[in-house]
XYZ file of C-alpha atoms in Angstrom:
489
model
C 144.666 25.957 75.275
C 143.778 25.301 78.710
C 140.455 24.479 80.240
C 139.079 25.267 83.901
C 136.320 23.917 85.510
C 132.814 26.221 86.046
C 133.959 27.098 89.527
C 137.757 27.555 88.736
C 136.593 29.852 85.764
C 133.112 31.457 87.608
C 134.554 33.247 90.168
C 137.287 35.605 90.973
C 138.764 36.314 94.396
C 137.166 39.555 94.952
C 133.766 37.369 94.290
C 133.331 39.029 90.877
C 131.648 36.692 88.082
C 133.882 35.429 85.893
C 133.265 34.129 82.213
C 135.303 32.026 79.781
C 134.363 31.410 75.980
C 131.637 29.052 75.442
C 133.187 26.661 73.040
C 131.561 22.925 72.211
C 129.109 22.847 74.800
C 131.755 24.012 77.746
C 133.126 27.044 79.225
C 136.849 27.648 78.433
C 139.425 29.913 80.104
C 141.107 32.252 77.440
C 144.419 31.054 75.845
C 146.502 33.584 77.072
C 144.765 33.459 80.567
C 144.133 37.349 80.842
C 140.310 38.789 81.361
C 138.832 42.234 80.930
C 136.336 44.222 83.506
C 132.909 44.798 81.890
C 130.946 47.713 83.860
C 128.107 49.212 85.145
C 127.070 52.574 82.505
C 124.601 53.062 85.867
C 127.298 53.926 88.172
C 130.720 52.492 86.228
C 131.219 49.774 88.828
C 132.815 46.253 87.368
C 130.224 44.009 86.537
C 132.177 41.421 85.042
C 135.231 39.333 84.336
C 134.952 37.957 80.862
C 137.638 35.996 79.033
C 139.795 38.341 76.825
C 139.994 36.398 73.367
C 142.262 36.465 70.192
C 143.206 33.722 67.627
C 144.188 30.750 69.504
C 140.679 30.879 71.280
C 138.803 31.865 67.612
C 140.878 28.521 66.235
C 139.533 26.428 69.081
C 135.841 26.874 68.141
C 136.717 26.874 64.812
C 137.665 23.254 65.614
C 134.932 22.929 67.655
C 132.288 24.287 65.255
C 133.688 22.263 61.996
C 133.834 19.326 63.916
C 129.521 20.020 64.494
C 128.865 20.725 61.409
C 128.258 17.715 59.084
C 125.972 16.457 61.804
C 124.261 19.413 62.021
C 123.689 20.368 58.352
C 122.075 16.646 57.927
C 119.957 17.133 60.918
C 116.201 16.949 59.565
C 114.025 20.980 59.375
C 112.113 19.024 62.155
C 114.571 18.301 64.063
C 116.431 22.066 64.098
C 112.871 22.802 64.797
C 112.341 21.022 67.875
C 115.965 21.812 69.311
C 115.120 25.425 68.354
C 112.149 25.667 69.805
C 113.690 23.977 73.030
C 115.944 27.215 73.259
C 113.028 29.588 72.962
C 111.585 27.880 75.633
C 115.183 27.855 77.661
C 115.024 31.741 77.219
C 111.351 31.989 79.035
C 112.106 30.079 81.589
C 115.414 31.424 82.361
C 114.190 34.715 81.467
C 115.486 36.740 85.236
C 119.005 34.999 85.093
C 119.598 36.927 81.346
C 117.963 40.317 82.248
C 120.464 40.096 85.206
C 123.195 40.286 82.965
C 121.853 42.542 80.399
C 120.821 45.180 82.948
C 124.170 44.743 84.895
C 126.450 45.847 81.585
C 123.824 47.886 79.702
C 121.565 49.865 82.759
C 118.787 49.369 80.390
C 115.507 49.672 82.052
C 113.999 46.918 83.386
C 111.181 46.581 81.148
C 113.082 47.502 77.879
C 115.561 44.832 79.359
C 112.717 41.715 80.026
C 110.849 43.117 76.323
C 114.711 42.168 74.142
C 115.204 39.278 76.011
C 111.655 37.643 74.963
C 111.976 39.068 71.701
C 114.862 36.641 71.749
C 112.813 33.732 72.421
C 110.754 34.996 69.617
C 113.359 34.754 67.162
C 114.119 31.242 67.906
C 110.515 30.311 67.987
C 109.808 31.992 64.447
C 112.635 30.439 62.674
C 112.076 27.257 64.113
C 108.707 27.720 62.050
C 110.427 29.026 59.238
C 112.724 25.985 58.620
C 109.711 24.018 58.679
C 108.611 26.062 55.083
C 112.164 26.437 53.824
C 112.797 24.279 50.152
C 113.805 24.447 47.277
C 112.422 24.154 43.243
C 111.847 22.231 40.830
C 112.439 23.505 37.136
C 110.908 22.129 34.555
C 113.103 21.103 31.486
C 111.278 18.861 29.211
C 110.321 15.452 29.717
C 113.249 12.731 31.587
C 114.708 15.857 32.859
C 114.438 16.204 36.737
C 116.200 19.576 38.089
C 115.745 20.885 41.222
C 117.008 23.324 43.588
C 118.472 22.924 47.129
C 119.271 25.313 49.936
C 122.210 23.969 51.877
C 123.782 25.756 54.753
C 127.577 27.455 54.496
C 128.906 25.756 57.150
C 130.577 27.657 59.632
C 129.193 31.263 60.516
C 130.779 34.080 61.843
C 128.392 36.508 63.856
C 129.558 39.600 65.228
C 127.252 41.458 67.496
C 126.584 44.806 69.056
C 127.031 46.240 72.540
C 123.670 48.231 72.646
C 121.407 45.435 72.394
C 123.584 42.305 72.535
C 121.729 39.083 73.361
C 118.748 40.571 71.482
C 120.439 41.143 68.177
C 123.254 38.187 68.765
C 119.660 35.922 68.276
C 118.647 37.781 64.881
C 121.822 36.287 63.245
C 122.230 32.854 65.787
C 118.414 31.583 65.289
C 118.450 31.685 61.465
C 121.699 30.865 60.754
C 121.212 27.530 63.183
C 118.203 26.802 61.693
C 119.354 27.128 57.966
C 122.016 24.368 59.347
C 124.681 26.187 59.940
C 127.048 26.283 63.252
C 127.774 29.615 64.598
C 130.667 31.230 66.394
C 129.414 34.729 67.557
C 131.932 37.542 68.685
C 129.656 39.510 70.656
C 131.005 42.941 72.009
C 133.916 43.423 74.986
C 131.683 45.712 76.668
C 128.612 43.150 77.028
C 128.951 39.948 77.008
C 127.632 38.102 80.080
C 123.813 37.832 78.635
C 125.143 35.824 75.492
C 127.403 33.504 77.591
C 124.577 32.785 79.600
C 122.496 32.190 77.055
C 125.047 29.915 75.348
C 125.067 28.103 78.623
C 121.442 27.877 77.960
C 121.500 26.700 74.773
C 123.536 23.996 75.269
C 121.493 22.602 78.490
C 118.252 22.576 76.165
C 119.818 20.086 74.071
C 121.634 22.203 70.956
C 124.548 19.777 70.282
C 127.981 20.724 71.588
C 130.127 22.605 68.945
C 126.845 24.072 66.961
C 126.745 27.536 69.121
C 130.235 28.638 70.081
C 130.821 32.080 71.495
C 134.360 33.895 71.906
C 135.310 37.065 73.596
C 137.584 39.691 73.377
C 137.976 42.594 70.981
C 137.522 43.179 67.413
C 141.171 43.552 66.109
C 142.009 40.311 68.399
C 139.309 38.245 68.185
C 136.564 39.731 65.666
C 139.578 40.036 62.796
C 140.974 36.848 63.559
C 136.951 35.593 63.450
C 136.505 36.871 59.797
C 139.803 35.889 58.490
C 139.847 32.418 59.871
C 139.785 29.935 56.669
C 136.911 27.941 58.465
C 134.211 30.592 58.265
C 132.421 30.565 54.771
C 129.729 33.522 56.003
C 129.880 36.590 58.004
C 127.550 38.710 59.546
C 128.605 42.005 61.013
C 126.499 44.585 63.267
C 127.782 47.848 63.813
C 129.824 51.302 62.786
C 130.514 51.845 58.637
C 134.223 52.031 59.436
C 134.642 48.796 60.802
C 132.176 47.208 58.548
C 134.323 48.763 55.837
C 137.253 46.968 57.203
C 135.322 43.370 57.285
C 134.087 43.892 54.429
C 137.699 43.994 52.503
C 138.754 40.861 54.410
C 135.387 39.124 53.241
C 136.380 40.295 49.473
C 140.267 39.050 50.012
C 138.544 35.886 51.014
C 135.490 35.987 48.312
C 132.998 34.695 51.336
C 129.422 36.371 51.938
C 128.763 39.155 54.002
C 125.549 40.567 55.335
C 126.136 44.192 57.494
C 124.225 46.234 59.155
C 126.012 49.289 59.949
C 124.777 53.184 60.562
C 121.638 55.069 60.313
C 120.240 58.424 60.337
C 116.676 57.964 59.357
C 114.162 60.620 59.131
C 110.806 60.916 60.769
C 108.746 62.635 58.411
C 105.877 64.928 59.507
C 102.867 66.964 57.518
C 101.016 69.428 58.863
C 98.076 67.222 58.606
C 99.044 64.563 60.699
C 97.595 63.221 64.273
C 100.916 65.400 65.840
C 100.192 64.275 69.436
C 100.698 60.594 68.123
C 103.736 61.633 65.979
C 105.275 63.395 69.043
C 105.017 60.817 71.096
C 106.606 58.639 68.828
C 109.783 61.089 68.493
C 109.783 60.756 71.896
C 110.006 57.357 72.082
C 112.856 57.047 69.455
C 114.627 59.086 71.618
C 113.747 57.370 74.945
C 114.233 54.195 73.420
C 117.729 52.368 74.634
C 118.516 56.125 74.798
C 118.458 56.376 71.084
C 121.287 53.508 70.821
C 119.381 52.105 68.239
C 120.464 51.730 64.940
C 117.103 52.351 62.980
C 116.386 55.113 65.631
C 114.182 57.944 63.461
C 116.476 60.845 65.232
C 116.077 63.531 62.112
C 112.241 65.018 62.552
C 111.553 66.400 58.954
C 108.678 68.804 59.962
C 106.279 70.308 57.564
C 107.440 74.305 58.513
C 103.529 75.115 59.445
C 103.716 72.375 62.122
C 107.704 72.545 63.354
C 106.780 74.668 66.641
C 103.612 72.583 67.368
C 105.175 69.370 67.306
C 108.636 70.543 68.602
C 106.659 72.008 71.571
C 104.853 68.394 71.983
C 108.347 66.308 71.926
C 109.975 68.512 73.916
C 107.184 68.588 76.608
C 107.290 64.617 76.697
C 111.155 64.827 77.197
C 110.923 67.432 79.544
C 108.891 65.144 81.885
C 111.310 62.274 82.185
C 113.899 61.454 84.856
C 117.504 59.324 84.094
C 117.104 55.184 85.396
C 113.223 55.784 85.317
C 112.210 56.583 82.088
C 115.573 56.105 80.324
C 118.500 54.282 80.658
C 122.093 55.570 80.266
C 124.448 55.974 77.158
C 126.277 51.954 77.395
C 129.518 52.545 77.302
C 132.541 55.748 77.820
C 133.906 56.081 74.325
C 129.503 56.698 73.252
C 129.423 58.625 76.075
C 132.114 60.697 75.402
C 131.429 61.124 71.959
C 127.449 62.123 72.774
C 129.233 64.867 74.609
C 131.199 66.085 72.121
C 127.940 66.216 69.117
C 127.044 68.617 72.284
C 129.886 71.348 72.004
C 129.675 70.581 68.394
C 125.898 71.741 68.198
C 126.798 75.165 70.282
C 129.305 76.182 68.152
C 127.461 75.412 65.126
C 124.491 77.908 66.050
C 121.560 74.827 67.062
C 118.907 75.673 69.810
C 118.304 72.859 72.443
C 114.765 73.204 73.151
C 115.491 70.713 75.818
C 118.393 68.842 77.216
C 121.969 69.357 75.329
C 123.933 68.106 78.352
C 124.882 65.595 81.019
C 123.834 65.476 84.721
C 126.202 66.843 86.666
C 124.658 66.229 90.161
C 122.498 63.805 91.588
C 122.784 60.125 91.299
C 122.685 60.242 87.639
C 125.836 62.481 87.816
C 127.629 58.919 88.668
C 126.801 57.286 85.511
C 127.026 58.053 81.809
C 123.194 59.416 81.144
C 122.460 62.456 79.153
C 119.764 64.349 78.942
C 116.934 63.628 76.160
C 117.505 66.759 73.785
C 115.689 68.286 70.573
C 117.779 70.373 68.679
C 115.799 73.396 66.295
C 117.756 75.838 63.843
C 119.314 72.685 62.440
C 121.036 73.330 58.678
C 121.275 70.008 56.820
C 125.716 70.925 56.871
C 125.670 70.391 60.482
C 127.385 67.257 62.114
C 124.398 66.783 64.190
C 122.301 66.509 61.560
C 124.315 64.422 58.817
C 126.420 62.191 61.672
C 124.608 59.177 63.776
C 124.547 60.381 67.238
C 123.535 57.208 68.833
C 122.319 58.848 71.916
C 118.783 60.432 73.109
C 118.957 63.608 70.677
C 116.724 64.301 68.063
C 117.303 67.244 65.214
C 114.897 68.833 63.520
C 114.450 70.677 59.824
C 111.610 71.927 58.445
C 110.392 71.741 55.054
C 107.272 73.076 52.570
C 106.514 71.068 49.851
C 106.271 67.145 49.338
C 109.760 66.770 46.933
C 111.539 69.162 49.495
C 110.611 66.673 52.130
C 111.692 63.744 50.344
C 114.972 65.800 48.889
C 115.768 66.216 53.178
C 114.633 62.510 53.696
C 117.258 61.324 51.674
C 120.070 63.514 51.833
C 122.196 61.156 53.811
C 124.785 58.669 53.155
C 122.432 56.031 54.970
C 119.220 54.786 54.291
C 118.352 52.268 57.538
C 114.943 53.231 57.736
C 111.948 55.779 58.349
C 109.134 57.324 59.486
C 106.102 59.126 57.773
C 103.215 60.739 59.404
C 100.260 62.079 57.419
C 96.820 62.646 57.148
C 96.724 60.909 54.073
C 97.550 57.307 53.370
C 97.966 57.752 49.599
C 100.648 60.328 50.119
C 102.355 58.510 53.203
C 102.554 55.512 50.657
C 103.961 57.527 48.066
C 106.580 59.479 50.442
C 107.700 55.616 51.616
C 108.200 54.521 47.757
C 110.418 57.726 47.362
C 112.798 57.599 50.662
C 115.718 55.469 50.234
C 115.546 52.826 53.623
C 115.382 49.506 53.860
C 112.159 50.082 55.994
C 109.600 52.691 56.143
C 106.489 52.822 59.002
C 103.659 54.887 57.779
C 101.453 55.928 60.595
C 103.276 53.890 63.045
C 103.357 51.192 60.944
C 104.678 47.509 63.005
C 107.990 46.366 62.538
C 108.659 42.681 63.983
C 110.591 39.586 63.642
C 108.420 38.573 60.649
C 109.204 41.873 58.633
C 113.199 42.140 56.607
C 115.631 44.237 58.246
C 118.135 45.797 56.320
C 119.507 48.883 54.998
C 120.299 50.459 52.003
C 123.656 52.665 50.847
C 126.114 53.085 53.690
C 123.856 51.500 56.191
C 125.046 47.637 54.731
C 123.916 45.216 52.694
C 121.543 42.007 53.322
C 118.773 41.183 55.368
C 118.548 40.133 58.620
C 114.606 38.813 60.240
C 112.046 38.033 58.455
C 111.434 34.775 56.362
C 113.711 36.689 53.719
C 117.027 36.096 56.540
C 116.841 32.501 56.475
C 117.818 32.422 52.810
C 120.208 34.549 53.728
C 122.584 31.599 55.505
C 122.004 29.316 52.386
C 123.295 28.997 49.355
C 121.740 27.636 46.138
C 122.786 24.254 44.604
C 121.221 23.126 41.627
C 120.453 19.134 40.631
C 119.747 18.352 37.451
C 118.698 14.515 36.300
C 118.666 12.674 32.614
C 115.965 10.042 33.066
C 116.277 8.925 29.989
C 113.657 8.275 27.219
C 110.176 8.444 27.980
């Protein structure tokens, strides 16, 4: 493999940014020297040049990262935790540099944008605390028996991340897995990359040792595969479709190394009659609005009471109604989503739904340019239809009533995934009770908080594992038991 200087690597003739892997602590140009365009969902102009991976470059921070990792994995919790910290810090101050980047290959908005990129710093700050608590047991076995329990790192970790929110859910899997004392080399998406090579850049400059955060680009079948099957990577962790994660997963078996994934969702928002419905709408709205629904845990099926459908229906679509493409929403990221948003359009039409609002693209205006579609609620929904049993991942929500409590639970969880949900009620006891009964990883009750401190994960065909949350930590670890004769007291 070769290696370039920043400036020989940085810049292309036209003046475009260029961007080589980030591999023990220094930019690198690709092995086989070729680069792909990253661009603009705002107006599909090339943002970026960014170093087009595959195994050579996946075997050089393998190299790079095995070489870290004895020094790492010895490095004291208080330690990680100051170096950790120093990264949080890195992402604060540098906070304008990596919205740049994000907003250039994503067109989030601005404020969505500056609101994932501290939540990054957050991560690194919280686990930086967390490593601080993290131990092991001791067992008691009788006297001159001492047996304890350790949690010692993997080693090398694979991370591969996302295109919809990249940096922001690259530093779910990077902060943990660094501060359980692993090193890292994360694949993060072809279509958005420039935020995490930054931040790598980052990284590095607040002090994380060279070879502990490596970050490789390129596409999944060059550089992703050749990331999960490489023999120096004892733990993956995979965001992103169930086919894919299908395929990782039966590389990780052939192997027999841990996986967490989190793939799909289609999670319900649950509604009774007796809820606050202005609050509920405007939270179906925001699930919508939201990245323009390219979220995974996005609440997109509104299971309405059947007294309260048109009322709250009316309410959402109202909100929606109001909002304008690059002000209150951003676009769909990139043209395969876009395309495929489209077609869950044609597919709803022929199937019989009613857009109360949206159901389409712009097709003048400056919007017309980019890939933004309008924010749509769909009524006359049948649970059968593809909108209503298929993750969209765009700004669409579908809606189907129900009249009883067990027929709203039965709709709740008839799907394949079970990401997470939504319940609002009048009554606490029977939100409570509706959130024991729906099958999701996570459940908000009344607009319940989710955070970094709270588990993310799904269950059935929306992956396995746990990502934030004290609980992800343990997560990159793995148990090792030490047992001592003392002899004869």
């Amino acid at each position: 493999m070769t290696s370039e200087t920043l400036d020989a690597v940085g810049a292309t003739s036209s003046g475009t940014e260029r961007f080589g892997h980030w591999i023990g602590g220094r930019e690198v140009a690709p092995a086989g020297g070729v680069y792909r365009p990253t661009t603009s969902p705002v107006d599909r102009s090339v943002s970026f040049e960014i170093a087009d991976g595959d195994g050579r470059d996946v075997d050089a921070a393998a190299a790079a990262a095995s070489a870290a990792r004895h020094a790492w994995a010895v490095t004291s919790t208080a330690e990680r935790s100051e170096l950790l910290h120093a990264v949080g810090t890195a992402v604060r101050e540098n906070l304008d540099e990596l919205v740049e980047a994000e907003i250039a290959e994503t067109g989030k908005l601005i404020a969505h944008a500056r609101a994932e990129m501290l939540s990054c710093a957050d991560y690194f700050e919280y686990y930086a605390a967390v490593v601080r608590t993290l131990h092991g047991q001791t067992i008691d076995q009788g006297p001159g028996q001492h047996t304890y329990t350790r949690h010692e790192p993997f080693g090398v970790v694979g991370i591969i991340a996302p295109w919809n929110g990249p940096l922001n859910q690259a530093s779910r899997g990077i902060a943990p897995a660094l501060a359980a004392g692993n090193t890292v080399i994360l694949k993060p998406s072809e279509f958005t990359s420039a935020a995490t090579l930054r931040f790598a850049r980052l990284a590095s400059a607040a002090g994380l040792p060279h070879g502990v955060l490596n970050v490789v680009t390129g596409t999944g079948p060059a550089a992703g595969a050749a990331l999960v099957r490489h023999d120096a990577v004892r733990k993956v962790t995979f965001t992103g479709s169930v086919p894919t994660g299908q395929v990782i997963a039966g590389i990780a078996a052939e192997r027999i190394i841990p996986l967490t994934l989190e793939l799909g969702g289609k999670s319900p928002l649950v509604v009774f009659a007796d809820a606050d419905l202005d609050r509920a709408a405007r939270a179906a709205a925001a699930t919508a609005l939201m990245n323009s629904g390219q979220v995974c845990s996005a609440t997109t099926r509104l299971i309405v009471e059947r007294s309260a459908q048109d009322a709250l229906l009316g309410r959402v679509s109202a909100i929606l109604e109001r909002k304008q493409p690059g002000v209150d929403f951003g676009p769909i990221i990139t043209e395969p989503q876009f395309d495929k948003v489209l077609g869950f359009f044609e597919s709803a039409a022929e199937a019989g739904a009613t857009a109360l609002t949206g159901g389409t693209c712009y097709h003048q205006g400056p919007a017309a340019q980019g890939r933004y579609v309008a924010p749509t609620v769909y009524k006359d929904v049948t649970p059968a239809m593809r909108i209503a049993r298929e993750e969209i991942f765009g700004p669409v929500l579908v809606s189907l009533p129900f009249d009883d409590f067990d027929e709203a639970i039965t709709l709740a969880n008839d799907t394949e995934y079970g990401l997470a949900a939504a319940v609002w009620t009048g009554d606490a006891s029977r939100g409570l009770r509706a959130a024991h009964l729906i099958e999701a990883g996570q459940v908000s009750v009344n607009g319940g908080v989710m955070t970094q401190e709270t588990p993310f994960g799904g269950y059935k065909r929306s992956g396995y594992g746990r990502e934030k949350g004290a609980a992800a930590i343990y997560e990159y670890t793995q148990v090792k038991t030490v047992s001592l004769d003392l002899g004869p007291f």
